[in-house]
Structure formats: structure tokens, C-alpha cells
Short mmCIF file of C-alpha atoms and ligand atoms in Angstrom, two decimals:
data_model
loop_
_atom_site.label_atom_id
_atom_site.label_comp_id
_atom_site.label_asym_id
_atom_site.label_seq_id
_atom_site.Cartn_x
_atom_site.Cartn_y
_atom_site.Cartn_z
CA MET A 1 24.31 -22.56 12.37
CA THR A 2 23.52 -21.14 8.97
CA VAL A 3 25.19 -17.98 7.79
CA GLU A 4 21.83 -16.26 8.08
CA GLN A 5 21.68 -17.04 11.70
CA GLU A 6 25.13 -15.79 12.49
CA TRP A 7 24.34 -12.56 10.69
CA THR A 8 21.42 -11.71 13.02
CA ARG A 9 21.38 -13.78 16.14
CA PRO A 10 23.11 -12.28 19.23
CA GLU A 11 25.82 -14.51 20.73
CA GLY A 12 24.41 -16.93 23.21
CA ARG A 13 20.78 -16.29 22.10
CA ALA A 14 19.27 -19.84 21.90
CA VAL A 15 16.55 -20.77 19.49
CA LEU A 16 13.21 -19.93 21.09
CA VAL A 17 11.06 -22.54 22.93
CA PRO A 18 7.48 -21.82 23.94
CA GLY A 19 7.10 -20.13 27.33
CA THR A 20 4.11 -20.40 29.72
CA VAL A 21 0.94 -18.62 28.54
CA GLY A 22 -0.70 -16.70 31.46
CA PRO A 23 -4.44 -16.47 32.28
CA ARG A 24 -6.73 -14.67 30.06
CA ARG A 25 -7.13 -10.89 30.62
CA SER A 26 -10.66 -9.66 31.32
CA VAL A 27 -12.66 -7.08 29.34
CA PRO A 28 -15.30 -4.98 31.11
CA GLY A 29 -18.87 -5.56 29.87
CA ARG A 30 -19.28 -1.95 28.63
CA ILE A 31 -16.78 -2.77 25.84
CA THR A 32 -18.53 -4.27 22.83
CA ARG A 33 -17.04 -7.52 21.56
CA PRO A 34 -16.84 -8.70 17.96
CA GLU A 35 -19.29 -11.53 17.14
CA TYR A 36 -16.62 -14.22 16.74
CA VAL A 37 -15.21 -14.12 20.33
CA ASP A 38 -14.85 -17.73 21.49
CA LYS A 39 -16.65 -19.18 18.53
CA ASP A 40 -15.06 -21.62 16.04
CA GLU A 41 -15.77 -19.40 13.07
CA ALA A 42 -15.60 -15.60 12.37
CA VAL A 43 -18.76 -14.95 10.27
CA SER A 44 -17.75 -11.30 9.97
CA ASP A 45 -14.69 -12.34 8.15
CA THR A 46 -16.24 -11.46 4.74
CA GLY A 47 -16.63 -8.55 2.27
CA PRO A 48 -17.46 -5.92 1.03
CA PHE A 49 -13.96 -4.77 -0.13
CA VAL A 50 -15.10 -1.06 -0.69
CA GLN A 51 -16.33 0.90 2.31
CA SER A 52 -18.92 3.51 2.90
CA ALA A 53 -17.97 6.91 4.34
CA ASP A 54 -19.42 5.88 7.65
CA VAL A 55 -17.45 2.65 7.93
CA ILE A 56 -14.30 4.57 6.84
CA ALA A 57 -14.69 7.18 9.57
CA ARG A 58 -14.96 4.35 12.12
CA VAL A 59 -11.94 2.39 10.64
CA ARG A 60 -9.98 5.64 10.99
CA GLU A 61 -10.71 5.82 14.70
CA ALA A 62 -10.10 2.08 15.42
CA SER A 63 -6.82 2.41 13.48
CA ARG A 64 -5.71 5.31 15.59
CA VAL A 65 -6.34 3.45 18.75
CA ALA A 66 -4.50 0.42 17.57
CA ALA A 67 -1.51 2.68 16.68
CA LEU A 68 -1.61 4.19 20.21
CA ALA A 69 -1.36 0.77 21.82
CA LEU A 70 1.36 -0.24 19.44
CA GLN A 71 3.34 2.79 20.36
CA ALA A 72 3.05 2.05 24.06
CA ALA A 73 4.20 -1.61 23.42
CA GLY A 74 7.23 -0.26 21.70
CA GLU A 75 8.10 1.90 24.70
CA ALA A 76 7.78 -1.15 26.91
CA ALA A 77 9.94 -3.49 24.77
CA ARG A 78 13.11 -3.58 26.89
CA PRO A 79 15.49 -6.34 27.99
CA GLY A 80 14.27 -8.27 31.03
CA VAL A 81 10.52 -7.80 30.14
CA THR A 82 8.24 -10.72 29.20
CA THR A 83 6.17 -10.81 26.05
CA ASP A 84 3.15 -11.20 28.35
CA HIS A 85 3.95 -7.81 29.88
CA ILE A 86 3.71 -6.35 26.40
CA ASP A 87 0.29 -8.02 26.10
CA ALA A 88 -0.79 -6.33 29.38
CA VAL A 89 0.34 -2.95 28.10
CA VAL A 90 -1.58 -3.37 24.74
CA HIS A 91 -4.66 -4.66 26.61
CA ASP A 92 -4.81 -1.69 28.98
CA VAL A 93 -4.31 1.00 26.24
CA LEU A 94 -7.05 -0.61 24.09
CA LEU A 95 -9.49 -0.79 26.97
CA GLU A 96 -8.79 2.82 28.09
CA ASN A 97 -9.72 3.93 24.63
CA GLY A 98 -12.97 1.87 24.61
CA ALA A 99 -11.65 -0.78 22.18
CA TYR A 100 -11.75 -4.50 22.27
CA PRO A 101 -8.42 -6.46 21.45
CA SER A 102 -9.47 -8.07 18.21
CA THR A 103 -7.21 -11.11 18.72
CA LEU A 104 -8.63 -12.02 22.11
CA GLY A 105 -10.86 -15.03 21.50
CA TYR A 106 -10.27 -14.93 17.64
CA LEU A 107 -10.43 -18.52 16.31
CA GLY A 108 -8.86 -19.73 19.56
CA PHE A 109 -6.23 -17.07 20.09
CA THR A 110 -6.23 -16.06 23.77
CA LYS A 111 -4.16 -12.93 23.91
CA SER A 112 -4.58 -9.25 23.19
CA CYS A 113 -1.87 -8.95 20.65
CA CYS A 114 0.73 -11.12 18.81
CA THR A 115 4.35 -10.90 20.06
CA SER A 116 6.72 -12.40 17.51
CA LEU A 117 10.46 -12.57 18.60
CA ASN A 118 13.50 -13.27 16.52
CA GLU A 119 12.88 -16.23 14.26
CA VAL A 120 9.06 -16.07 14.80
CA ILE A 121 7.56 -14.76 11.63
CA CYS A 122 4.12 -13.99 12.96
CA HIS A 123 1.27 -14.90 15.40
CA GLY A 124 3.53 -15.43 18.46
CA ILE A 125 1.62 -15.83 21.58
CA PRO A 126 2.53 -13.52 24.42
CA ASP A 127 3.96 -15.67 27.24
CA SER A 128 6.66 -15.81 30.00
CA THR A 129 9.52 -15.53 27.54
CA VAL A 130 11.95 -12.87 28.72
CA MET A 131 13.38 -10.50 26.17
CA GLN A 132 17.20 -10.16 25.90
CA PRO A 133 19.38 -7.49 24.41
CA GLY A 134 19.77 -8.07 20.67
CA ASP A 135 16.24 -9.48 20.21
CA LEU A 136 13.79 -8.32 17.58
CA LEU A 137 10.24 -7.98 18.88
CA ASN A 138 7.26 -7.59 16.52
CA VAL A 139 4.02 -6.49 18.22
CA ASP A 140 0.85 -6.86 16.19
CA VAL A 141 -2.18 -4.95 17.56
CA THR A 142 -5.72 -5.00 16.25
CA ALA A 143 -8.34 -2.75 17.80
CA PHE A 144 -12.16 -3.37 17.53
CA LEU A 145 -14.04 -0.15 18.08
CA ASP A 146 -17.47 0.93 16.99
CA GLY A 147 -18.05 -2.20 14.92
CA VAL A 148 -14.87 -2.10 12.96
CA HIS A 149 -11.16 -3.12 13.17
CA GLY A 150 -7.82 -1.22 12.73
CA ASP A 151 -4.70 -3.35 12.40
CA CYS A 152 -1.02 -2.52 12.71
CA ASN A 153 2.31 -3.94 13.73
CA ALA A 154 6.01 -2.93 14.09
CA THR A 155 9.35 -4.51 14.92
CA PHE A 156 11.15 -3.08 17.82
CA GLU A 157 14.88 -3.54 18.70
CA VAL A 158 15.35 -4.81 22.17
CA GLY A 159 18.55 -3.16 23.57
CA GLU A 160 21.37 -3.01 21.11
CA VAL A 161 20.93 -5.43 18.20
CA HIS A 162 23.38 -6.93 15.69
CA PRO A 163 23.91 -4.47 12.79
CA ARG A 164 22.56 -7.11 10.41
CA ALA A 165 19.40 -7.47 12.45
CA HIS A 166 19.11 -3.64 12.36
CA ASP A 167 19.37 -3.81 8.67
CA LEU A 168 16.67 -6.43 8.42
CA VAL A 169 14.30 -4.16 10.49
CA GLU A 170 15.07 -1.24 8.28
CA GLY A 171 14.66 -3.24 5.10
CA ALA A 172 11.31 -4.70 6.24
CA HIS A 173 10.02 -1.16 7.08
CA GLU A 174 11.21 0.21 3.66
CA ALA A 175 9.72 -2.74 1.82
CA MET A 176 6.29 -2.05 3.51
CA MET A 177 6.59 1.68 2.62
CA ARG A 178 7.41 1.00 -1.03
CA GLY A 179 4.43 -1.53 -1.15
CA ILE A 180 2.18 1.10 0.32
CA LYS A 181 3.31 3.75 -2.24
CA ALA A 182 2.57 1.32 -5.03
CA ALA A 183 -1.09 0.88 -3.79
CA ARG A 184 -2.81 3.30 -6.21
CA PRO A 185 -6.34 3.13 -7.54
CA GLY A 186 -6.63 1.39 -10.86
CA ARG A 187 -3.77 -1.04 -10.38
CA GLN A 188 -4.09 -4.70 -9.45
CA VAL A 189 -3.31 -5.66 -5.89
CA ASN A 190 -0.53 -7.97 -7.14
CA VAL A 191 1.68 -4.78 -7.95
CA ILE A 192 2.13 -4.38 -4.21
CA GLY A 193 3.81 -7.70 -3.61
CA ARG A 194 5.90 -7.42 -6.72
CA VAL A 195 7.50 -4.17 -5.39
CA ILE A 196 7.96 -5.69 -1.90
CA GLU A 197 9.53 -8.88 -3.04
CA LYS A 198 11.91 -7.21 -5.58
CA TYR A 199 13.02 -4.62 -2.96
CA ALA A 200 13.62 -7.31 -0.33
CA ALA A 201 15.72 -9.41 -2.78
CA ARG A 202 17.73 -6.38 -3.67
CA ARG A 203 18.68 -6.11 -0.01
CA GLY A 204 19.40 -9.87 0.23
CA TYR A 205 16.19 -10.89 1.95
CA GLU A 206 13.06 -12.91 1.25
CA SER A 207 9.40 -11.98 1.67
CA VAL A 208 7.05 -14.58 3.22
CA ARG A 209 4.51 -15.84 0.73
CA ASP A 210 1.90 -17.72 2.84
CA TYR A 211 0.78 -14.96 5.19
CA THR A 212 -0.65 -11.82 3.53
CA GLY A 213 -2.18 -8.37 4.00
CA HIS A 214 -5.90 -8.24 3.99
CA GLY A 215 -8.99 -6.02 3.65
CA VAL A 216 -9.99 -4.79 7.16
CA ALA A 217 -13.16 -3.01 8.25
CA GLU A 218 -16.32 -4.68 9.69
CA GLY A 219 -14.45 -7.95 9.05
CA PHE A 220 -11.06 -8.44 10.76
CA HIS A 221 -9.98 -10.23 7.51
CA ASN A 222 -12.63 -9.39 5.02
CA GLY A 223 -11.64 -11.69 2.18
CA LEU A 224 -9.52 -9.19 0.06
CA VAL A 225 -6.02 -10.70 0.04
CA ILE A 226 -2.84 -8.64 -0.50
CA PRO A 227 0.17 -10.88 -1.17
CA HIS A 228 3.62 -9.67 -0.42
CA TYR A 229 5.32 -11.50 -3.37
CA ASP A 230 4.91 -11.32 -7.15
CA ALA A 231 1.70 -13.25 -7.56
CA ALA A 232 0.67 -12.02 -11.04
CA PRO A 233 -1.43 -13.01 -12.86
CA MET A 234 -3.20 -14.17 -9.72
CA PHE A 235 -4.61 -11.69 -7.12
CA ASP A 236 -5.82 -9.35 -9.86
CA ASP A 237 -8.43 -7.45 -7.73
CA VAL A 238 -8.31 -3.83 -8.84
CA ILE A 239 -7.36 -1.33 -6.08
CA THR A 240 -10.35 0.93 -5.71
CA GLU A 241 -11.06 4.22 -3.95
CA ASN A 242 -12.49 3.67 -0.50
CA MET A 243 -10.89 0.27 0.02
CA THR A 244 -9.39 -0.25 3.57
CA PHE A 245 -6.78 -2.92 3.79
CA THR A 246 -3.38 -3.78 5.32
CA ILE A 247 0.02 -4.22 3.92
CA GLU A 248 2.28 -6.23 6.29
CA PRO A 249 5.19 -7.90 4.69
CA MET A 250 7.33 -10.40 6.76
CA ILE A 251 10.89 -10.18 5.65
CA THR A 252 13.43 -12.96 6.43
CA ALA A 253 17.25 -12.81 6.71
CA GLY A 254 17.43 -16.35 5.37
CA SER A 255 14.75 -18.41 3.72
CA GLN A 256 11.20 -17.41 3.85
CA GLU A 257 10.18 -21.10 4.32
CA TRP A 258 8.39 -21.62 7.67
CA GLU A 259 7.03 -24.14 10.07
CA MET A 260 4.61 -23.99 12.89
CA TRP A 261 4.94 -24.80 16.55
CA ASP A 262 2.63 -27.34 18.14
CA ASP A 263 0.61 -24.49 19.63
CA GLY A 264 -0.95 -24.13 16.19
CA TRP A 265 -0.16 -20.36 15.99
CA THR A 266 3.49 -19.57 16.24
CA VAL A 267 5.02 -19.38 12.72
CA VAL A 268 8.91 -19.62 12.65
CA THR A 269 11.43 -19.64 9.94
CA LYS A 270 12.55 -23.16 9.07
CA ASP A 271 16.25 -22.12 9.17
CA ARG A 272 15.62 -20.11 12.43
CA SER A 273 17.00 -16.91 10.74
CA PHE A 274 15.39 -13.73 12.09
CA SER A 275 12.33 -12.13 10.53
CA ALA A 276 10.96 -8.65 10.77
CA GLN A 277 7.56 -7.27 9.89
CA PHE A 278 5.67 -3.96 9.72
CA GLU A 279 1.96 -3.36 9.11
CA HIS A 280 -0.28 -0.40 8.46
CA THR A 281 -4.05 -0.12 7.76
CA MET A 282 -4.66 2.25 4.89
CA LEU A 283 -7.46 3.92 3.00
CA ILE A 284 -7.31 4.14 -0.77
CA THR A 285 -8.21 7.65 -1.91
CA ASP A 286 -8.18 9.21 -5.46
CA GLN A 287 -4.85 10.57 -4.44
CA GLY A 288 -3.37 7.18 -3.43
CA PRO A 289 -2.97 5.41 -0.05
CA GLU A 290 -3.60 7.25 3.16
CA LEU A 291 -2.22 5.66 6.34
CA LEU A 292 -4.86 5.21 9.06
CA THR A 293 -2.77 3.44 11.78
CA VAL A 294 -1.10 6.68 12.85
CA VAL A 295 -1.36 8.40 16.27
N1 MF3 B 301 -3.16 -8.96 13.42
C1 MF3 B 301 -2.89 -10.15 12.59
C2 MF3 B 301 -2.90 -9.67 11.10
O1 MF3 B 301 -2.17 -8.71 10.80
C3 MF3 B 301 -3.77 -11.25 12.75
C4 MF3 B 301 -3.59 -11.89 14.13
S1 MF3 B 301 -4.83 -13.08 14.18
C5 MF3 B 301 -4.40 -13.95 15.59
O2 MF3 B 301 -3.60 -10.11 10.22
F1 MF3 B 301 -5.31 -14.73 15.78
F2 MF3 B 301 -3.14 -14.52 15.43
F3 MF3 B 301 -4.14 -13.09 16.63
CO1 CO B 302 -3.23 -7.69 9.55
CO1 CO B 303 -2.00 -7.29 12.35
#
């Protein structure tokens, strides 16, 4: 066991193995699906990066609904509960609010949210895995409503967690908030990751480089890339009023190096140290960033 694992992993908590993925949840016909569902390609995953007032109003509502479902997921995240139960909760709240779960049928993903436990960095598939006290559960919810997406995630503490795991969660949240505050019009997007990575390092953590924030509106991932590390002079897109994008740093207790499970989705830390993530969708105004994924 590495030092990083001892710092965060509850005693007796084994390294995760894939559980059983349950049947696909149905969506009533009255709920409009994004074009990509069950296709090999998402043709809507493309620009523009700057949005019209009409699109912004719709992203605002999709984001609010995503945040509602995320809140419900957090209330359900208790020891003894499976990650598939969290998926059911998210699915139901989205449908009740007229939204389609953006991940359901996205490039082969078959669940209504991502559930990333402990050493899972992101894109965990909800399954029969039972949560235990001391676990960290990230739930990532994206809602498709009225032709646009809103995307958010949060890491929840399951029962009582190791103080070091709590610090990791708190550090990841603060890293996101500092990145958000740096997202001011006129700056290059690479300032965001510079702030995030520096802050994480100060707390003794690393920030994952290969998974990024993104423009989100009519496209789930519209081509605007927001790195969470110091990528300058690359990623020099200028932050502009009326952009809508996410900031979603994944912060690791050990090394940010990752590997993928054979399911082709689940990204885990190579050293199996714990990871925590938070995500908001925001609108850039002349005053700075405005959070949209709020209830
Ligand atoms: N919501 C994730 C993000 O923040 C993307 C999940 S895509 C999936 O960008 F296919 F893994 F669900
Ligand atoms: Co996102
Ligand atoms: Co997300």
C-alpha cells in the first residue's frame, strides 16, 4: 500500500472491482432525446462557444434541473446503498422535471449519471457496488432539456470518512471555486487550470490532466476545452461574455496518473489513491462567472 492509500482508504476497504450493471432504465416518449442517443457519434458535440440569449436561458433551466437531481443523489448516498440506486434517483428526478439524462445512450454509456467511488477518477458506471462508510462518491449529472445540456457533479462523503479523505474533498471543492473565480472575460482559458493546479499542489494534491472541462450548451461537449492544469501557451481561447462551460477538476491524493477498466469507461488512479471532483456549469457575464448549476 502506498502512503497515499493509507491516508484516505478506510481500513478494510478493498480496491474496487466492477459490479453488475443492471438493465437500462426507460424514458417516456414525451421526453425529447438528444440526437446522439444510441449512435456511434455525437454530431451535436460541436460549437459555437458563445451562446445566444435564447440558448443561455435554456442552459440555465437545464442546469437547474441537473443540480436538483445531483442534490437528490447526495441525499441518497448512504452506506448500504448501491451506486445503481443513485442512478435510479437521478433518473427519476430528471424525468419528473421533463429532462432526458444526457449520459443515457451517449457514445455507448448506458446509465443516467456517472458514479465514481474512491479511486475512480471519473465516468464510473452505476452498478451493484454497495457503498461503505468511509467511501467518497462522486455523482455526475447532466440534464438535456429544451435542446440544451446542463452539467454538474459533486463528491459526497458516505458515512464518516478518514480526515485525509475529507481534506481531499474540501480541497477539490476549493480548487474548483478558485478556478471559477479566475474565469473572467478577456483572459485565456488556460488561467483556470493554472490556478487549480497550483492550489491543489499547495495542499499536497495533483490535478488530473487528461480529462477536462468543456463548453456545454446545444452540444454536451461543444469543442471548447477547459484544462485543469497549467497548459499555457496552449488552450489560449479567450474567455468571452456569453460563453457557457464547465469547470470540473479531478483532484488526487496521490499521483494523477490513471488507467482504465476493461469496460472502456471507468477511469481509476494508477496508484489507487482516492480522487475527488466537483463540477459546475457557468455563464460568463461582463461581471465574471455566474453559476448555473444551482437549485
Ligand atoms: N458529465 C461528464 C462530464 O462532466 C461526461 C460524462 S460522459 C459519459 O463531462 F458518457 F461518461 F457519461
Ligand atoms: Co462536464
Ligand atoms: Co459532468
